[in-house]
Structure formats: structure tokens, C-alpha cells
Amino acid sequence: MKLFVLSASLFALLSPSLAHSGHDEQAPLSGESDWATRHMTEEHHISNFDPGAFFTLHDFDSSLSWSADEIRRMYGLDDESNKGVDEAKKAEVVRKTLEIFDRDLDGVIERAEWMDGWREGKRLEDFGLGPGHHGDDEYEYEIHHFEKYHDENTKEEDLTHPEDIEHFRKHDELEAAAERQEQLDRMPIVEQNIPQKFRRY
């Protein structure tokens, strides 16, 4: 359900851009070797989009600019798949991306800077760190596993791949943690929260 809502929202966001991709300010993205195209194809399953839609989709806080944190998120630098990448490399990704598009050197990429840069032929660099995983666990599982190996007719007993098992193990852990928290919330006093020196025995 969560994926459906996300997909519907994404479609609603991109539909106007796709419909108006003939406008001068929103020329369609092209070039199969381009990192943005690879990212959209592999991470969002979208192959036809324009630079304005790409920018909006990755403007995670809707501020009309990309901060260093948003660049990190877009490239998936904090994703589990990049946990072995050192901070110096991650900082280099952010620095080089800002060097390409941040004209006024204020540390963010405004939408106008992105659009101007795109028109001039500037592109996001491929740093060899993958397609940029930036969804939550549910989204990543749906996009990278369920859609590849299962479909709407898959029964629960058919979900036997290691990825399926790990995914549902995480679900079970979250549910168990939520139940424990609910029990604690119902208690008037939680003894474990009282510092040892204040406890009476």
C-alpha cells in the first residue's frame, strides 16, 4: 500500500513534466550513460522525464534548492549499500556536485542553477557508488526485489528468497518493538527508567 501511494504521488508529480517536456526550459533528459538517467531508470522505474521533474523529485524538503544533505541522499551515500565508503569519498561527491552546479557558491544548488547547468550540458557525475538508493527499506525492497522476482499473484508462501525472509524478519522486529513500547506506555511507572540511586528495595 505504501509503495502504491508513493508511486501514485510520483506519477502525479511527474505527469505535468512529461506532458510539457517539449518546452524550451524543460528539455527531456537523454543519454543512456548519464547517471541521472540510470538513477531514474533503476531507482524510480521512470525512463522518460525532464530535468525540472528530476530536480523536484530530489528536492526532498521542497525548498527549491538541494542542500549537501539532499545531494548525499540523492546519491544514496547514507544507504546500507554504501556503508563501506569512507566519509572523504562522500564529501568529494557533494563537493564535486556543488562545483558543477552551484554558480553563486552558497553551498546549495538552486533550481535555476540546476536548469541553467542542464541547458549548458552539465550532468551529474557517476562516482561509481551505484544508482543512488534513497528510499526507505520498504521502497527499496519493492523496487529492487519484489518487482523483479514476484508479482501481484505471488502468495505469501512463495516469498522464500533470502531477501524476502530478511524483509519480513525486519517487519517482525518492528512489530515486536511497537508492542513492547505499547506495553510500556500503558504502565503508570516504568521502573527501568528510574535511576538506580532513586529506587527503593
Coordinates of C-alpha atoms in Angstrom, one line a residue:
M1 CA 0.0 0.0 0.0
K2 CA 2.8 2.4 0.9
L3 CA 4.5 1.8 -2.4
F4 CA 1.2 2.4 -4.2
V5 CA 0.8 5.8 -2.5
L6 CA 4.4 6.7 -3.3
S7 CA 4.1 5.6 -6.9
A8 CA 0.8 7.5 -7.3
S9 CA 2.4 10.6 -5.8
L10 CA 5.4 10.3 -8.0
F11 CA 3.2 9.8 -11.1
A12 CA 1.2 12.9 -10.1
L13 CA 4.4 14.9 -9.7
L14 CA 5.9 13.8 -13.0
S15 CA 2.8 13.8 -15.2
P16 CA 2.8 17.5 -15.8
S17 CA 6.5 17.4 -16.6
L18 CA 6.1 14.6 -19.0
A19 CA 3.2 16.3 -20.7
H20 CA 5.1 19.5 -21.1
S21 CA 8.6 18.2 -21.9
G22 CA 8.6 20.0 -25.3
H23 CA 9.0 23.4 -23.6
D24 CA 12.4 25.0 -24.0
E25 CA 13.1 25.2 -20.3
Q26 CA 12.4 21.5 -19.8
A27 CA 14.2 19.6 -22.5
P28 CA 14.0 15.8 -22.0
L29 CA 16.9 14.1 -20.4
S30 CA 18.8 11.9 -22.8
G31 CA 22.0 9.8 -23.0
E32 CA 21.9 6.3 -21.6
S33 CA 25.3 6.7 -19.9
D34 CA 24.1 9.7 -17.9
W35 CA 24.0 9.0 -14.1
A36 CA 20.6 10.8 -13.7
T37 CA 19.0 8.6 -16.4
R38 CA 20.5 5.4 -14.8
H39 CA 19.2 6.6 -11.4
M40 CA 15.7 7.3 -12.6
T41 CA 15.5 4.0 -14.5
E42 CA 16.9 1.8 -11.7
E43 CA 15.6 3.6 -8.6
H44 CA 12.3 5.0 -9.8
H45 CA 11.5 2.8 -12.9
I46 CA 11.0 6.0 -14.9
S47 CA 12.7 6.3 -18.3
N48 CA 11.1 9.5 -19.7
F49 CA 11.4 12.6 -17.6
D50 CA 12.8 16.2 -17.8
P51 CA 15.4 18.0 -15.7
G52 CA 12.7 20.0 -13.9
A53 CA 10.9 16.9 -12.7
F54 CA 14.3 15.3 -11.7
F55 CA 15.1 18.3 -9.6
T56 CA 11.7 18.5 -7.9
L57 CA 11.7 14.7 -7.1
H58 CA 15.1 15.1 -5.3
D59 CA 14.2 18.4 -3.6
F60 CA 13.3 16.3 -0.5
D61 CA 12.4 19.3 1.7
S62 CA 10.6 21.3 -1.1
S63 CA 12.9 24.3 -0.6
L64 CA 13.6 24.8 -4.3
S65 CA 17.3 24.0 -3.7
W66 CA 19.4 21.0 -3.0
S67 CA 21.5 21.1 0.2
A68 CA 24.5 19.0 0.9
D69 CA 22.3 16.5 2.8
E70 CA 20.0 16.2 -0.2
I71 CA 22.9 15.5 -2.5
R72 CA 24.1 12.8 -0.1
R73 CA 20.6 11.3 -0.1
M74 CA 20.1 11.5 -3.9
Y75 CA 23.4 9.6 -4.4
G76 CA 22.4 7.1 -1.7
L77 CA 25.6 7.9 0.3
D78 CA 23.9 7.0 3.7
D79 CA 22.3 3.9 2.3
E80 CA 23.4 0.5 3.7
S81 CA 24.9 -0.4 0.3
N82 CA 27.4 2.4 0.7
K83 CA 28.3 1.8 4.4
G84 CA 31.9 0.8 3.4
V85 CA 32.5 4.1 1.6
D86 CA 34.6 6.5 3.7
E87 CA 33.5 10.0 4.6
A88 CA 36.2 11.6 2.5
K89 CA 34.7 10.0 -0.7
K90 CA 31.2 11.0 0.3
A91 CA 32.4 14.6 0.9
E92 CA 34.0 14.5 -2.5
V93 CA 30.7 13.6 -4.1
V94 CA 29.0 16.5 -2.5
R95 CA 31.9 18.9 -3.3
K96 CA 32.2 18.0 -6.9
T97 CA 28.4 18.1 -7.5
L98 CA 28.3 21.6 -6.0
E99 CA 31.3 22.6 -8.2
I100 CA 29.3 21.6 -11.3
F101 CA 26.0 23.4 -10.5
D102 CA 26.4 25.9 -7.6
R103 CA 27.2 29.1 -9.5
D104 CA 26.9 31.5 -6.6
L105 CA 28.9 29.3 -4.3
D106 CA 26.4 29.5 -1.5
G107 CA 26.6 25.8 -0.7
V108 CA 23.3 24.8 -2.3
I109 CA 22.0 24.1 -5.8
E110 CA 19.0 26.2 -6.6
R111 CA 16.5 25.0 -9.2
A112 CA 17.5 27.8 -11.6
E113 CA 21.2 26.8 -11.3
W114 CA 20.3 23.2 -12.0
M115 CA 18.2 24.2 -15.0
D116 CA 20.8 26.6 -16.4
G117 CA 23.5 24.0 -15.9
W118 CA 21.4 21.3 -17.6
R119 CA 20.8 23.5 -20.6
E120 CA 24.6 24.1 -20.9
G121 CA 25.2 20.3 -21.0
K122 CA 26.3 19.8 -17.4
R123 CA 25.4 16.5 -15.9
L124 CA 25.6 14.7 -12.6
E125 CA 28.8 12.7 -12.3
D126 CA 28.8 8.9 -11.9
F127 CA 31.1 8.4 -8.9
G128 CA 30.9 4.6 -9.2
L129 CA 28.8 4.3 -6.0
G130 CA 25.7 2.7 -7.5
P131 CA 22.4 4.1 -8.8
G132 CA 21.6 6.1 -5.6
H133 CA 19.4 4.2 -3.2
H134 CA 17.4 6.7 -1.2
G135 CA 14.1 5.1 -0.3
D136 CA 13.2 3.5 2.9
D137 CA 13.5 -0.2 3.4
E138 CA 10.0 -0.9 2.2
Y139 CA 10.5 1.1 -1.0
E140 CA 13.9 -0.5 -1.7
Y141 CA 12.6 -4.0 -1.2
E142 CA 9.6 -3.3 -3.5
I143 CA 11.7 -1.7 -6.3
H144 CA 14.8 -3.9 -6.2
H145 CA 13.4 -7.3 -5.3
F146 CA 9.6 -7.8 -5.3
E147 CA 9.0 -6.1 -8.7
K148 CA 11.8 -8.2 -10.2
Y149 CA 11.0 -11.6 -8.9
H150 CA 7.4 -11.5 -7.8
D151 CA 4.1 -10.0 -9.0
E152 CA 0.6 -9.3 -7.7
N153 CA -0.3 -13.0 -7.9
T154 CA 2.5 -14.1 -5.6
K155 CA 1.3 -15.8 -2.4
E156 CA 2.9 -15.3 1.0
E157 CA 4.2 -18.9 1.0
D158 CA 6.1 -18.1 -2.3
L159 CA 8.2 -15.4 -0.7
T160 CA 11.1 -17.6 0.2
H161 CA 14.1 -15.8 -1.3
P162 CA 16.7 -14.6 1.3
E163 CA 15.7 -11.0 0.6
D164 CA 12.0 -11.9 1.4
I165 CA 13.0 -13.6 4.6
E166 CA 15.2 -10.7 5.7
H167 CA 12.5 -8.2 4.8
F168 CA 9.8 -9.9 6.9
R169 CA 12.3 -10.5 9.7
K170 CA 12.6 -6.7 10.0
H171 CA 8.9 -6.4 9.9
D172 CA 8.6 -8.8 12.8
E173 CA 11.2 -7.0 14.8
L174 CA 9.5 -3.6 14.3
E175 CA 6.1 -5.1 15.3
A176 CA 7.6 -6.7 18.4
A177 CA 9.3 -3.3 19.3
A178 CA 6.0 -1.5 18.8
E179 CA 4.2 -4.0 21.1
R180 CA 6.8 -3.6 23.8
Q181 CA 6.5 0.2 23.6
E182 CA 2.7 0.0 23.8
Q183 CA 3.0 -2.1 27.0
L184 CA 5.4 0.4 28.5
D185 CA 3.1 3.3 27.5
R186 CA 0.3 1.6 29.5
M187 CA 2.4 1.4 32.6
P188 CA 2.0 4.3 35.1
I189 CA 5.6 4.0 36.2
V190 CA 8.4 2.2 34.2
E191 CA 10.8 1.0 36.8
Q192 CA 13.7 0.6 34.3
N193 CA 13.5 4.4 33.7
I194 CA 14.2 5.2 37.4
P195 CA 17.9 5.8 38.1
Q196 CA 19.3 3.1 40.4
K197 CA 20.1 5.6 43.2
F198 CA 16.4 6.6 43.5
R199 CA 15.0 3.0 43.6
R200 CA 13.7 1.6 46.9
Y201 CA 14.2 -2.1 47.7

